[in-house]
Tab-separated table of C-alpha atoms in Angstrom:
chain	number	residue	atom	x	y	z
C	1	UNK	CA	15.802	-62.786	-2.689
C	2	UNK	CA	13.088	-62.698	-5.317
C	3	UNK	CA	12.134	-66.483	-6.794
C	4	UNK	CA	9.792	-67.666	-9.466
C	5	UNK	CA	8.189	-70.972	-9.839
C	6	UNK	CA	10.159	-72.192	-12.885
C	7	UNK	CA	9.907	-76.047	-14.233
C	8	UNK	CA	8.643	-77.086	-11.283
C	9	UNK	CA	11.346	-75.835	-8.508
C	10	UNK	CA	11.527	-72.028	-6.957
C	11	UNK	CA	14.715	-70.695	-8.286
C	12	UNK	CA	15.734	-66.853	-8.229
C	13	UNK	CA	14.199	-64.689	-10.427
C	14	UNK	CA	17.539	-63.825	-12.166
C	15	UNK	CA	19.980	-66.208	-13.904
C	16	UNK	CA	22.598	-66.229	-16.615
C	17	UNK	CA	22.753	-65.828	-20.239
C	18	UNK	CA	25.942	-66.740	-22.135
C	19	UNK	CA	24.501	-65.581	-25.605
C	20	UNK	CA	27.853	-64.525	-26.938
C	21	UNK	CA	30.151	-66.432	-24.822
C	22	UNK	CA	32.498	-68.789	-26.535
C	23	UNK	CA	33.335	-66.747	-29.781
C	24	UNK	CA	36.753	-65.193	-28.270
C	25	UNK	CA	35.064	-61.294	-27.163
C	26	UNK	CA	36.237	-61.960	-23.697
C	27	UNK	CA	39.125	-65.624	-22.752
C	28	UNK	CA	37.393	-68.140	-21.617
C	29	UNK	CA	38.547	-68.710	-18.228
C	30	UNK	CA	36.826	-65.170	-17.566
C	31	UNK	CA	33.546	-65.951	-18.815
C	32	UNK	CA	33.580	-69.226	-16.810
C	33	UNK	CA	34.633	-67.584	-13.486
C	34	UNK	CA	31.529	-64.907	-14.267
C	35	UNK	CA	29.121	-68.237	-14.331
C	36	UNK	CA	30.670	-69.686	-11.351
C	37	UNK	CA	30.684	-66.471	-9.678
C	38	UNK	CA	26.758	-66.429	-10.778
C	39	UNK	CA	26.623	-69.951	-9.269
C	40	UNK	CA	28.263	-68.238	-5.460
C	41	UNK	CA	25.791	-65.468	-5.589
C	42	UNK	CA	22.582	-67.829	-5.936
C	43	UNK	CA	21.777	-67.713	-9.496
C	44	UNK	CA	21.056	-70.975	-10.438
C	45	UNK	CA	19.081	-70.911	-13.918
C	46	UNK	CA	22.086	-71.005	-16.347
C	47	UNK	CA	20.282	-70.605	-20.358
C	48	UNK	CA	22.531	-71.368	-23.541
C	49	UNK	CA	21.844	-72.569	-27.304
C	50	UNK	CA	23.531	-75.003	-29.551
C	51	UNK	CA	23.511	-71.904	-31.583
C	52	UNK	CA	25.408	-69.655	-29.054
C	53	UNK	CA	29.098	-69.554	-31.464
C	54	UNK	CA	28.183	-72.792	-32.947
C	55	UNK	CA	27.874	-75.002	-29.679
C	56	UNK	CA	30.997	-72.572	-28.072
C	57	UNK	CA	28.822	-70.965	-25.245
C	58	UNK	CA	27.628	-75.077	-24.080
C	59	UNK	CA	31.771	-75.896	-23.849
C	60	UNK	CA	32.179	-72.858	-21.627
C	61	UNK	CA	29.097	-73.595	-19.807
C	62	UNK	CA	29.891	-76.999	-19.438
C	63	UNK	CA	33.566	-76.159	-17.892
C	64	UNK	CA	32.002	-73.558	-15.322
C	65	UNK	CA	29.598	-76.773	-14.204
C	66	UNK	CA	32.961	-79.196	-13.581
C	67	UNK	CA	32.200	-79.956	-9.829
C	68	UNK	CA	29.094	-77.675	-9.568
C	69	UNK	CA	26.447	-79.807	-11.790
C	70	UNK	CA	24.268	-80.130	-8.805
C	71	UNK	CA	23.963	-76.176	-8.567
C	72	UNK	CA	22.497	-75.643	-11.542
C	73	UNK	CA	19.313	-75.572	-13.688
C	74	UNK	CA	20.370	-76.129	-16.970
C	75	UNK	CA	18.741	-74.409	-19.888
C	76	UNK	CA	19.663	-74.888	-23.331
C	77	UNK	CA	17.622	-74.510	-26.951
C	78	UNK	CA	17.839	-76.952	-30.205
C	79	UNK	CA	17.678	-74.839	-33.490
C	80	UNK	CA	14.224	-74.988	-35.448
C	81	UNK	CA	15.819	-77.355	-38.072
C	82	UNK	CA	17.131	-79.439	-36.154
C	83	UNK	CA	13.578	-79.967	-34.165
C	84	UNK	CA	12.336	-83.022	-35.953
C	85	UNK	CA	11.069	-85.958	-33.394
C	86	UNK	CA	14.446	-87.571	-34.528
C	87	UNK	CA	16.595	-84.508	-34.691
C	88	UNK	CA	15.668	-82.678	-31.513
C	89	UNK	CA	17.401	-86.701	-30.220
C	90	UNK	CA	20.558	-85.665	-32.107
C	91	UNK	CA	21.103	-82.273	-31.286
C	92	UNK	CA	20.066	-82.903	-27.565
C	93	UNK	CA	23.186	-85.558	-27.272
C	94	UNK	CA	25.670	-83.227	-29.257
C	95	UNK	CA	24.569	-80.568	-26.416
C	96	UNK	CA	24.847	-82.651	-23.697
C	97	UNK	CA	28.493	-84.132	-25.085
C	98	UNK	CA	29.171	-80.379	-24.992
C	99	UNK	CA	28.055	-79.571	-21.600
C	100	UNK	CA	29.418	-82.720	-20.304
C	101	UNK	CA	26.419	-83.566	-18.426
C	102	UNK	CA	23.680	-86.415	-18.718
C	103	UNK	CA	20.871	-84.064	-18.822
C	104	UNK	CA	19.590	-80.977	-19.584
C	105	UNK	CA	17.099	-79.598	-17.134
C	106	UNK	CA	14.942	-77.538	-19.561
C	107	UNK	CA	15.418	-77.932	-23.220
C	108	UNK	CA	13.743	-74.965	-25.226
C	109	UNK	CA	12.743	-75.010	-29.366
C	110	UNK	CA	14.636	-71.386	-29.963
C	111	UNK	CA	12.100	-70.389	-32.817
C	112	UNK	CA	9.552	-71.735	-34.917
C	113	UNK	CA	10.513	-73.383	-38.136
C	114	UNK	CA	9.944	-75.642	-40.906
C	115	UNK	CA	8.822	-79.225	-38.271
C	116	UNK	CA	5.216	-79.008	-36.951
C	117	UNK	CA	5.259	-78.175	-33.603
C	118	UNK	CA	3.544	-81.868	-33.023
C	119	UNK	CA	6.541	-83.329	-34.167
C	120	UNK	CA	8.378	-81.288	-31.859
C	121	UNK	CA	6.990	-81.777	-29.118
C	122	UNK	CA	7.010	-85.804	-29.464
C	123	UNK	CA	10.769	-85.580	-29.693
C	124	UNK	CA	11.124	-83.377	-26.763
C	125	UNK	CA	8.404	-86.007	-25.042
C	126	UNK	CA	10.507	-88.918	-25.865
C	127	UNK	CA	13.731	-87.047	-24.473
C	128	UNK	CA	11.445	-86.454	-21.316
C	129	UNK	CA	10.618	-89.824	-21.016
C	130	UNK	CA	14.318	-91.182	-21.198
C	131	UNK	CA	15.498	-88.773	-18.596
C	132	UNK	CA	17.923	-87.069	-21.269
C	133	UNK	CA	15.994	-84.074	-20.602
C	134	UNK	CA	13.847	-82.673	-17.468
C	135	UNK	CA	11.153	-80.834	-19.146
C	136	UNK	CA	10.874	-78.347	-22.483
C	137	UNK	CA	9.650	-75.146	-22.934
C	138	UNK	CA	9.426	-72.569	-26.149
C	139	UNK	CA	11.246	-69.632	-27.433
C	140	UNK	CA	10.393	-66.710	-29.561
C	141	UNK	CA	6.780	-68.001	-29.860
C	142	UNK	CA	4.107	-65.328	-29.529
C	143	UNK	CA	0.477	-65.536	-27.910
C	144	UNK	CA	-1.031	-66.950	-31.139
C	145	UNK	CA	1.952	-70.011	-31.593
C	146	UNK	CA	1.290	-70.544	-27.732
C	147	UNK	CA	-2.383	-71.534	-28.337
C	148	UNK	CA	-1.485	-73.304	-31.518
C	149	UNK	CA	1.214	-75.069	-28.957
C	150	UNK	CA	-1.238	-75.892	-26.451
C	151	UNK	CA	-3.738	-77.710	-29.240
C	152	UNK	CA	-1.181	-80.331	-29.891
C	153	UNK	CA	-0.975	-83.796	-28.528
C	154	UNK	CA	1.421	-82.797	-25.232
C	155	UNK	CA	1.419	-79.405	-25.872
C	156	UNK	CA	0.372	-78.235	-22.475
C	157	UNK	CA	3.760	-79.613	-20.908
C	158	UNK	CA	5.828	-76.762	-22.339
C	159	UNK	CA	6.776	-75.163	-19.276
C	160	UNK	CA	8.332	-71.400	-20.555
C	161	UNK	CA	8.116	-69.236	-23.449
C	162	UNK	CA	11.514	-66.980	-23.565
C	163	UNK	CA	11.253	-64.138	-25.659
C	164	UNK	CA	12.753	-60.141	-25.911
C	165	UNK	CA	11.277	-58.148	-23.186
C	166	UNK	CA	12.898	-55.547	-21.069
C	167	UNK	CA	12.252	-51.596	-20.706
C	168	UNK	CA	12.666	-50.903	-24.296
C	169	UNK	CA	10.845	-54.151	-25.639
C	170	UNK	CA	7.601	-54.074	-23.795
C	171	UNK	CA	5.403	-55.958	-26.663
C	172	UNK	CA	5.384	-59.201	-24.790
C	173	UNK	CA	2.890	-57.343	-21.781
C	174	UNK	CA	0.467	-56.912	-24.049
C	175	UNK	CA	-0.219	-60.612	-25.222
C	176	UNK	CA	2.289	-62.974	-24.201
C	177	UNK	CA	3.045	-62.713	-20.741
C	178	UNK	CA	-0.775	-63.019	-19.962
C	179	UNK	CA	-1.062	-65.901	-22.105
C	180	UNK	CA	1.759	-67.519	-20.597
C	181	UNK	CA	0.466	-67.246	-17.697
C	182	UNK	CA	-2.864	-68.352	-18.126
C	183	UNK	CA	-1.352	-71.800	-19.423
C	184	UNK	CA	0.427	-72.256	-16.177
C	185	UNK	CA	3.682	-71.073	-17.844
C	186	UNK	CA	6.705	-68.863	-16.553
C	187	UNK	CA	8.323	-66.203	-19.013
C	188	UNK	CA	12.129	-65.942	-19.828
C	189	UNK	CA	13.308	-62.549	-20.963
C	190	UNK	CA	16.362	-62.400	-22.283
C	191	UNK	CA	18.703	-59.484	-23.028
C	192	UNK	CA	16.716	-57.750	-20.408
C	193	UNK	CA	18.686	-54.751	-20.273
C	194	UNK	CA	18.968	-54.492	-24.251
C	195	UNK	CA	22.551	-55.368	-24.571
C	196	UNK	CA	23.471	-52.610	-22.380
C	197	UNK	CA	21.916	-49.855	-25.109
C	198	UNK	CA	19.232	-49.609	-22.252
C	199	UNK	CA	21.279	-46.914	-20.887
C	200	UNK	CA	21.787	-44.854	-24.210
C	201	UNK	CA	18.162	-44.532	-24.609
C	202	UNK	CA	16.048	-40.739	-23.568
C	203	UNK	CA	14.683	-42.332	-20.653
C	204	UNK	CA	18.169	-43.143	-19.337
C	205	UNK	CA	18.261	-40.332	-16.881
C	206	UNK	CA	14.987	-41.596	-15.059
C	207	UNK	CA	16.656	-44.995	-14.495
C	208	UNK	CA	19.362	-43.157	-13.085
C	209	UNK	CA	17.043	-40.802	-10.757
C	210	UNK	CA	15.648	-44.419	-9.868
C	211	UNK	CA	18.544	-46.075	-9.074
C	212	UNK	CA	19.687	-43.047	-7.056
C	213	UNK	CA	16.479	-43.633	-4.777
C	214	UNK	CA	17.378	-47.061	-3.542
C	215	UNK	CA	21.724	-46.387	-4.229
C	216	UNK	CA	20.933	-49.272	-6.225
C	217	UNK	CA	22.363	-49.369	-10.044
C	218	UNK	CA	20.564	-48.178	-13.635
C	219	UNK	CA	20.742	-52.004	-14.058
C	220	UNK	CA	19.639	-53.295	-11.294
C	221	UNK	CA	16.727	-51.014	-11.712
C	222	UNK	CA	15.903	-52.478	-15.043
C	223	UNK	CA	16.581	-56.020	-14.197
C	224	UNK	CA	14.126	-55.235	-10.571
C	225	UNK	CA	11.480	-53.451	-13.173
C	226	UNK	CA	11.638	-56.790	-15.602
C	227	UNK	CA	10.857	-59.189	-12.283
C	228	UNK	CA	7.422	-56.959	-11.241
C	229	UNK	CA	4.868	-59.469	-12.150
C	230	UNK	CA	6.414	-62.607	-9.979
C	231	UNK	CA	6.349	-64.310	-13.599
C	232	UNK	CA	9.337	-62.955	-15.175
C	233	UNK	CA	13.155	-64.984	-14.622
C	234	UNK	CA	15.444	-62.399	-16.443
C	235	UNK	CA	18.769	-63.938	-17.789
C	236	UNK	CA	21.400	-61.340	-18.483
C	237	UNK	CA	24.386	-62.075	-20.026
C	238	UNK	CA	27.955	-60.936	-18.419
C	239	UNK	CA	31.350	-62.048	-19.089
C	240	UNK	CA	32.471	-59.464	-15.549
C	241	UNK	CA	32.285	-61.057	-11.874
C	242	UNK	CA	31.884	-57.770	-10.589
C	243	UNK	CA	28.865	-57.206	-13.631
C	244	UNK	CA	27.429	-60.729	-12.500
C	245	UNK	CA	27.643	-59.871	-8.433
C	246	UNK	CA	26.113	-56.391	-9.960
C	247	UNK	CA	22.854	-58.067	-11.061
C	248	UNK	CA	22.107	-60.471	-8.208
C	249	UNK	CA	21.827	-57.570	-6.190
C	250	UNK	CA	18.226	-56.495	-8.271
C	251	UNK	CA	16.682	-59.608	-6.875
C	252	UNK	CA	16.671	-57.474	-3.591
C	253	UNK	CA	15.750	-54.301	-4.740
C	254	UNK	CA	11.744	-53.539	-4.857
C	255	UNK	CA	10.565	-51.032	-7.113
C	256	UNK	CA	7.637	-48.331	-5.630
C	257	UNK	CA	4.624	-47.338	-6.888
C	258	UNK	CA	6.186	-44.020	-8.040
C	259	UNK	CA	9.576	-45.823	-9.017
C	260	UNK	CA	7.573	-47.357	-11.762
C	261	UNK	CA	5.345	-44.868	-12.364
C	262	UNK	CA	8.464	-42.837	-13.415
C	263	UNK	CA	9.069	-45.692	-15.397
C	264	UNK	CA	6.622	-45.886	-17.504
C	265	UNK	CA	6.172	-42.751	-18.559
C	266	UNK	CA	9.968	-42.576	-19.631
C	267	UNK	CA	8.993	-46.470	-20.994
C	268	UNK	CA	5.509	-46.318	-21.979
C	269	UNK	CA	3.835	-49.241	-22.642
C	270	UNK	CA	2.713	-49.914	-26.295
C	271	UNK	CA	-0.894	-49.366	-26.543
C	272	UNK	CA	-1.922	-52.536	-28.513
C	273	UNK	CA	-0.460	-55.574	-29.376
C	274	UNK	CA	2.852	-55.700	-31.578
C	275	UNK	CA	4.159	-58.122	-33.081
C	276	UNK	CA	6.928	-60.002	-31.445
C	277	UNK	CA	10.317	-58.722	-31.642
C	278	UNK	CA	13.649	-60.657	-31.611
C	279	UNK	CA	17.284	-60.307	-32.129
């Protein structure tokens, strides 16, 4: 099983999103049996936002961890406007009421905003130091806000940067996955198979000759592909067991020289730096 260095600990290189969990597209007792079934196949690393439907996706989150709090590495993101030194305290305890847990394991700014990052980051400190949190890491922030980040008072603790990257999205090679890793930094990449429309694009039928190589999936193929550098940890997002058992099998499944070779011709690489994309 592939595993990154990630806030410290090795965990496996692919965890769980639950961006759209909570608002109703799927009941909730499935969407907490796919994160416990995430939970039984190794994948520890379990991301959510306050923002996910309004705090919705922390409840679920928080019901899938009833018994299983131990098994987890809890990720979860405070708003930009609510990341003042006082209210990145608030939010933080409304999150953890949610998740029904005394700490958050990683606690992530989800863009930049209106607060200085200095102020942020002596909130997130603070939360540190009182054990409400176990360390704090970025999102959305590209190569140039990562420097900026660095140059404040604490800045160098930040411990991720999670930000768009998968097949279709490959901006983030160009800039901010070196940078991130030159500051000591693991990369998060969510919706790393582009909300499924990964497999609608021209270069579809490669991932399928791919996948056909190693009887492996189009999915696992791009979640395998998003893990190459040993700096990635990929969190898709599935409401499905059977979808969630689906991509724990990529942390298996190594990609050859000529698998991604394939790849990026069907996926070229952009040939300068972009700026950074989001959704």
């Amino acid at each position: 099983m592939q595993t990154i260095e990630f806030a410290g600990q090795q965990v496996p290189a692919i965890g769980l999103g639950t961006w759209y969990m909570g608002e109703g597209r799927a009941p909730r007792s499935q969407e907490v049996a796919a994160l416990r079934a995430g939970l039984d196949a190794g994948l520890t690393v379990i991301d959510t936002a306050e923002m996910y439907a309004d705090g919705g996706a922390e409840e679920v989150v928080g019901e899938a961890l009833v018994g299983r709090r131990d098994d987890a590495v809890l990720v979860s993101k405070v708003y930009p406007h609510h990341a003042s030194s006082d209210g990145v305290r608030r939010a933080c305890e409304r999150s953890l009421d949610r998740l029904r847990t005394d700490r958050i394991d990683v606690y992530l700014l989800h863009w930049r905003g209106a607060h200085p990052l200095a102020e942020t980051v002596a909130g997130f400190e603070a939360l540190v130091a009182e054990g409400l949190i176990g360390s704090w890491g970025v999102s959305n922030l590209d190569a140039d806000d990562l420097r900026e980040l660095a140059a404040v008072p604490g800045g160098d603790a930040c411990v991720t940067d999670q930000v768009l990257y998968n097949l279709t999205r490959r901006g983030p090679e160009v800039e901010v996955l070196p940078a991130a890793a030159a500051a000591g930094m693991s990369v998060m990449a969510y919706s790393p198979l582009e909300q499924a429309r990964l497999f609608e694009t021209r270069g579809a039928d490669v991932l399928e000759e791919v996948a056909a190589r190693h009887e492996a999936t189009p999915a696992q193929v791009a979640l395998a592909w998003c893990l190459r550098s040993g700096n990635v940890l990929a969190i898709p997002k599935s409401a499905s067991v059977e979808r969630v058992r689906e991509n724990a099998g990529a942390l298996r499944l190594v990609l050859t020289p000529e698998d991604l070779a394939d790849l990026d011709r069907a996926f070229p690489a952009p040939p300068g730096p972009v700026p950074l994309e989001m959704l």
